[in-house]
Amino acid sequence: MSNNLRFKTSKFIDETYRVSFKFNNKTYFGFKGDTLASALLANGIHLVGRSFKYHRPRGIMTSGSEEPNAIIQLHDNSSRTEPNVRATEVEIYEGLVASSQNCWPSVNFDIGGINNLLSPILPAGFYYKTFMWPASFWEKYEYFIRKSAGLGKSPKVADPDIYEHKYIHCDVLVIGAGISGIMAAKMAAKNGFKTLLVDEKSYLGGSSIYDNSEFSKINNQITSSWLEKEINEISKLENLEIKIRTSVAAFHGYNFLLARENLTDHLPINQRENKVRQRLLKIRAKKVITATGSIERPLIFHNNDRPGIMLSSAIKRYIDLYGVACGENNILFTNNDTAYETAMSLIQRGIKINAIIDNREQIDSKISYEVEKNNIKIYKGYTVVDTYGYRRINKISIMKLSKDGQTVIGDKTKLNCDCLGVSGGWTPAVHLFTQSGGKLKFREEDQVFIPNVYPSDQISIGSCNGDFGLEEIIKNTLSSIKKFLDIDNSEYKTVETISGLNQSKRNIWLLPSDKSIGKTKSFVDYQNDATAKDIKLALREGFRSIEHVKRYTTTGMGTDQGKLGNMHALGIISETAGTKMGEHGTTTFRPPYTPLTFGTIVGRNVGEFFDIFRRTPIHDWHVANNAEFENVGQWKRAWYYPKDNENMHQAVQRESKAARDSAGILDASTLGKIDIQGTDASEFLNRVYTNAWSKLAIGKCRYGLMLNEDGMVYDDGVTTRLGENHYIMTTTTGGAANVLGKLEDYLQTEWPELDVYLSSVTDHFATISVCGPNSKKIVSKVVPDLDLSDEKFPHMSFKNSKIDNIKCRIMRISFTGEHSYEINIQANFGKSVWEKCMEAGKDFNITPYGTETMHLLRAEKGFIIVGQDTDATLTPIDLQMDWIVSKKKYDFIGKRSLYRSDTIREDRKQLVGLLTENPEEVLEEGAQIVADIKKSPIEMLGHVTSSYYSPNLKKSIALGVVKGGKNMLGQKLIIPMENKNINVTVADPVFLDKEGERLNAKL
Amino acid sequence: MFLINCPFCGEREQSEFKAGGEAHIVRPKQPTELSDDEWAEYLFMRKNIKGVQFERWNHVHGCRKWFNMVRDTSNDQIKAVYKMGEKPPVK
Ligand SMILES: [Zn+2]
């Protein structure tokens, strides 16, 4: 069968290069240059899938990205497996494996086909209406639906391919390399514009490149020959970059576009090694020329979905470009002249055409006369009323249209065929234009939406602008590009065109049948099985907005995004509702125009490059010493250091005991550090912190609390006065960038009169905190020049010093309640100083501890962690930190909010300590806190924010927020858990050493 | 994605910037003198206009400077950018 379907006359097919591939487990052959669709058609295969709802057999319908039916799974069962691929877009290569989607158990025997028989009870909105109740039935429905539904399988293992992103900046971007795109690119490049020309196909020239008809000529040459010379010329232009296999997915504002460049998908798998598969191009163009062409419209008639029913233009492309005949007994069905071009292509190769059915009564064009001369019967004023054949069309029946085109009259004639080419005219591909924010207008004469208002520096040309005739396309392209680029020289002298077509058309959105509408299946959306009947039903049920009708009937919601049927849906709506086309607008075309792979979207940001992470200068030491890490913002922080086979709990218990009993060491380099200088630095701190800063002496440190203007705690940290006009502020690890941003905001916008300069120095310093009763002895060994006596170096003070002649800053500050020091040194010396401390602390069992132990130690002291114990709903008063809020200061950020009616409520959630009745019981962070579990609903009083087992206190401790907690000291509360209720007592949040004896102990 | 003309650096991608809400809301000089309602007006109330809107933007991954922008939110056209403290160049 297959031999007489291939005509070896196409220069796009390499007949010397045979390619074998597998489809549905069977091996076939095609040629290099074939798409999967053209190769299947050459093998006589039309049936490639099943529709989504009724599981009707479906065949290849188109030859491009608008394909609704030939949706396949590529690379079965491999790591590259990819669902929802259009067979019309896949270039075949040796070893390609593909299979039909959405058919089970096989495309020829599909169990879901029973839905087709049930279709009288599966109208629009059926799923909405039926499966919503009774709810208990859902499980039964679900089994049935899931089994038969589904659009492909996703891969189960990691993608082996490489993807990347690339930025491109150009003066002019031309989208689409059809005849007008080629001309525009040449004009732009030759006039000095840096130009990029992209096309989604593997070749340039669009549909004109295989237009070998005597009926369309440019300067007395066959169109394809003229165009080839043009392509030859532009491919040598220095100013012009050309990218094929590149489809623009999104056209955003300010001429920012995303395109996907396919680099290896057409190669055999073994040639793809170490090559980038797809590239996401991020294009910023000064000017954009959209030349995306148009998409042929199908016709909407009863049973218009059988395999073998195709767009007429697709039949032409398959024969002219791939040398493939889609059928041996063809019928064309049209309402305009373009089907006659297809007829001429078939006639040239001697392929049989049984008839042409034309909706028009009068046909007056050179090309139609030529077709008639070839003894082909043209049924003028006729329509197809039904089609026959299950897995492939074998017959149609036709009838005469009434004058108004709303009914059929006369006798029914049956005609045989194995392929029916349909043409309902053309729809400009305005998707990208509307994505960019462009506004359309409706042109009554030929019922098309065309670009009207451009939102950016862009223009649409060619048939996407509604210019369909060859003469019109060329004339308008020349004049509008000259104007758009503001150039005098168009690079073209005179361009003479001859066309045998005229633009007459008889547009009937829904063709009538001898059957009543209720008995017809005229598909508007092939993939989702939405029929004209469904749209009419939706209107009867009261839907009016196109967006609602779309969702209710699922019209245009398939992977083809309504590229084929959207206009018909609009047409049927306005005909039925008696409104004018254009009044309803169109549905919104959203990016991407064609689907993008996830690989393309993420590019190189996979695995360890998924997100940026920051390492401290001491990171390698932590790794070498078995640390487990936790992510804090973008930082990798040492979490705990398990010894032998310790679990986290055991390690933390050991670390926190050592820190209080002898010495602990913490890498605190991640703390945010902001260098503050300027004559108004003190005044600035006064305004941003809740407490007073003017009287802080040089060389002293102070803890500060920062609020938002709404009075809620925003950040905290210790700030040190280094000089008269010089401070260094520390922030929380996670808050550093935001704090700097906030401070800059106030400085630049509210207080520009202040002489203050801010600089982030977080990465410049390594920060090592040594704490515990032996910390003094250890630090004195590391910094021998420094007098560490309490008199010379008291708590909350700072000294400049040197370690091995390297300048360092040492603060005596504590986040653990222990005597402790913080060594700040130039980052690249961080690791060596850390090692020095370890060496000096050897005799004192100096123990490195991570963030978990740090959290435990500070919780014993009742120190908050902003972001863990607070959540932007707590004021300092709520946190029982009244002591840090200055009463004297006239103003600071957030002050006024501290006495709003809401912030002074007594029953706000307030920070408290929680002790469990059973001291071994450790609460879960986030657990709810209640008082009365008998009352329903149970009133939620608050939740646990921090919880640990303290080895130093030998009991469980927790912090939490509780409504009115401040006045509940000693009160019993309940933490209800899944299996039990845990009794707790409200306690002071400071569990250990409230008097600060450890901090001030003489060492 | 916008192309924003930072008044200090020139044209840059939107991804370098951070939006900062409505512009020309001055922090009261004497917050303590204000009633709860007056303070709430400053603190919480922001316009969200379909049409020409005055906004604050920060070139956060660039010069770190705050500046003002006039933007038509209905079509995202940026009408003007100008420095803090300057009067809007368009109405
Ligand atoms: Zn800037």
PDB file of C-alpha atoms in Angstrom, chain A residues 389-477:
ATOM      1  CA  GLY A 389     -15.796   4.834   7.986  1.00  0.00           C
ATOM      2  CA  TYR A 390     -14.646   3.948  11.506  1.00  0.00           C
ATOM      3  CA  ARG A 391     -10.870   3.849  11.485  1.00  0.00           C
ATOM      4  CA  ARG A 392     -10.579   5.749   8.222  1.00  0.00           C
ATOM      5  CA  ILE A 393     -13.028   7.760   6.177  1.00  0.00           C
ATOM      6  CA  ASN A 394     -14.429   5.817   3.199  1.00  0.00           C
ATOM      7  CA  LYS A 395     -17.457   7.807   2.097  1.00  0.00           C
ATOM      8  CA  ILE A 396     -19.179  11.127   2.431  1.00  0.00           C
ATOM      9  CA  SER A 397     -22.671  12.258   1.671  1.00  0.00           C
ATOM     10  CA  ILE A 398     -23.368  15.711   0.299  1.00  0.00           C
ATOM     11  CA  MET A 399     -26.411  17.911  -0.192  1.00  0.00           C
ATOM     12  CA  LYS A 400     -27.143  21.272  -1.687  1.00  0.00           C
ATOM     13  CA  LEU A 401     -27.115  24.274   0.613  1.00  0.00           C
ATOM     14  CA  SER A 402     -30.140  26.508   0.849  1.00  0.00           C
ATOM     15  CA  LYS A 403     -29.741  30.129  -0.194  1.00  0.00           C
ATOM     16  CA  ASP A 404     -29.122  31.335   3.332  1.00  0.00           C
ATOM     17  CA  GLY A 405     -26.827  28.395   4.013  1.00  0.00           C
ATOM     18  CA  GLN A 406     -28.769  27.404   7.121  1.00  0.00           C
ATOM     19  CA  THR A 407     -30.366  24.244   5.755  1.00  0.00           C
ATOM     20  CA  VAL A 408     -29.788  21.623   3.102  1.00  0.00           C
ATOM     21  CA  ILE A 409     -32.121  20.812   0.220  1.00  0.00           C
ATOM     22  CA  GLY A 410     -32.539  18.237  -2.483  1.00  0.00           C
ATOM     23  CA  ASP A 411     -31.179  14.742  -2.705  1.00  0.00           C
ATOM     24  CA  LYS A 412     -28.324  13.218  -0.840  1.00  0.00           C
ATOM     25  CA  THR A 413     -25.375  12.009  -2.919  1.00  0.00           C
ATOM     26  CA  LYS A 414     -22.772   9.589  -1.610  1.00  0.00           C
ATOM     27  CA  LEU A 415     -19.193   9.799  -2.772  1.00  0.00           C
ATOM     28  CA  ASN A 416     -16.250   7.497  -2.018  1.00  0.00           C
ATOM     29  CA  CYS A 417     -12.966   8.785  -0.697  1.00  0.00           C
ATOM     30  CA  ASP A 418     -10.108   7.801   1.595  1.00  0.00           C
ATOM     31  CA  CYS A 419      -9.064  11.348   2.336  1.00  0.00           C
ATOM     32  CA  LEU A 420     -11.106  14.515   2.712  1.00  0.00           C
ATOM     33  CA  GLY A 421      -9.289  17.863   2.612  1.00  0.00           C
ATOM     34  CA  VAL A 422     -11.199  20.688   4.235  1.00  0.00           C
ATOM     35  CA  SER A 423     -10.675  24.412   3.992  1.00  0.00           C
ATOM     36  CA  GLY A 424     -12.721  26.995   5.840  1.00  0.00           C
ATOM     37  CA  GLY A 425     -10.475  29.926   5.006  1.00  0.00           C
ATOM     38  CA  TRP A 426      -7.704  31.295   7.137  1.00  0.00           C
ATOM     39  CA  THR A 427      -7.303  32.623  10.670  1.00  0.00           C
ATOM     40  CA  PRO A 428      -4.448  35.081  11.223  1.00  0.00           C
ATOM     41  CA  ALA A 429      -2.095  33.764  13.919  1.00  0.00           C
ATOM     42  CA  VAL A 430      -2.494  36.738  16.242  1.00  0.00           C
ATOM     43  CA  HIS A 431      -1.637  34.806  19.410  1.00  0.00           C
ATOM     44  CA  LEU A 432       1.710  36.486  20.018  1.00  0.00           C
ATOM     45  CA  PHE A 433       0.324  39.891  19.157  1.00  0.00           C
ATOM     46  CA  THR A 434      -2.442  39.577  21.750  1.00  0.00           C
ATOM     47  CA  GLN A 435      -0.021  38.172  24.332  1.00  0.00           C
ATOM     48  CA  SER A 436       1.961  41.379  24.012  1.00  0.00           C
ATOM     49  CA  GLY A 437      -1.146  43.339  24.964  1.00  0.00           C
ATOM     50  CA  GLY A 438      -2.261  44.155  21.407  1.00  0.00           C
ATOM     51  CA  LYS A 439      -5.920  44.865  20.694  1.00  0.00           C
ATOM     52  CA  LEU A 440      -7.709  43.169  17.794  1.00  0.00           C
ATOM     53  CA  LYS A 441     -10.451  44.335  15.497  1.00  0.00           C
ATOM     54  CA  PHE A 442     -12.944  42.203  13.601  1.00  0.00           C
ATOM     55  CA  ARG A 443     -13.032  42.440   9.802  1.00  0.00           C
ATOM     56  CA  GLU A 444     -16.554  41.680   8.590  1.00  0.00           C
ATOM     57  CA  GLU A 445     -15.771  40.903   4.923  1.00  0.00           C
ATOM     58  CA  ASP A 446     -13.880  37.721   5.625  1.00  0.00           C
ATOM     59  CA  GLN A 447     -14.694  37.208   9.284  1.00  0.00           C
ATOM     60  CA  VAL A 448     -11.223  37.519  10.769  1.00  0.00           C
ATOM     61  CA  PHE A 449      -9.663  39.210  13.773  1.00  0.00           C
ATOM     62  CA  ILE A 450      -6.686  41.326  12.819  1.00  0.00           C
ATOM     63  CA  PRO A 451      -4.210  43.464  14.795  1.00  0.00           C
ATOM     64  CA  ASN A 452      -5.473  46.940  15.520  1.00  0.00           C
ATOM     65  CA  VAL A 453      -3.657  48.666  18.396  1.00  0.00           C
ATOM     66  CA  TYR A 454       0.002  47.922  19.043  1.00  0.00           C
ATOM     67  CA  PRO A 455       1.146  48.235  22.676  1.00  0.00           C
ATOM     68  CA  SER A 456       4.864  48.454  21.877  1.00  0.00           C
ATOM     69  CA  ASP A 457       7.224  49.163  18.995  1.00  0.00           C
ATOM     70  CA  GLN A 458       6.054  46.279  16.807  1.00  0.00           C
ATOM     71  CA  ILE A 459       4.163  45.487  13.656  1.00  0.00           C
ATOM     72  CA  SER A 460       2.379  42.490  12.171  1.00  0.00           C
ATOM     73  CA  ILE A 461       2.810  41.734   8.474  1.00  0.00           C
ATOM     74  CA  GLY A 462       1.676  39.137   5.996  1.00  0.00           C
ATOM     75  CA  SER A 463      -1.235  36.832   6.621  1.00  0.00           C
ATOM     76  CA  CYS A 464      -1.091  37.217  10.419  1.00  0.00           C
ATOM     77  CA  ASN A 465      -2.101  40.787   9.634  1.00  0.00           C
ATOM     78  CA  GLY A 466      -4.973  39.598   7.481  1.00  0.00           C
ATOM     79  CA  ASP A 467      -3.233  39.975   4.102  1.00  0.00           C
ATOM     80  CA  PHE A 468      -3.985  36.735   2.294  1.00  0.00           C
ATOM     81  CA  GLY A 469      -3.367  37.345  -1.431  1.00  0.00           C
ATOM     82  CA  LEU A 470       0.188  37.188  -2.730  1.00  0.00           C
ATOM     83  CA  GLU A 471      -0.002  40.669  -4.212  1.00  0.00           C
ATOM     84  CA  GLU A 472      -1.413  42.130  -1.015  1.00  0.00           C
ATOM     85  CA  ILE A 473       1.204  40.387   1.121  1.00  0.00           C
ATOM     86  CA  ILE A 474       4.128  41.720  -0.877  1.00  0.00           C
ATOM     87  CA  LYS A 475       2.785  45.213  -1.444  1.00  0.00           C
ATOM     88  CA  ASN A 476       1.798  45.734   2.185  1.00  0.00           C
ATOM     89  CA  THR A 477       4.968  44.160   3.553  1.00  0.00           C
TER      90      THR A 477
END
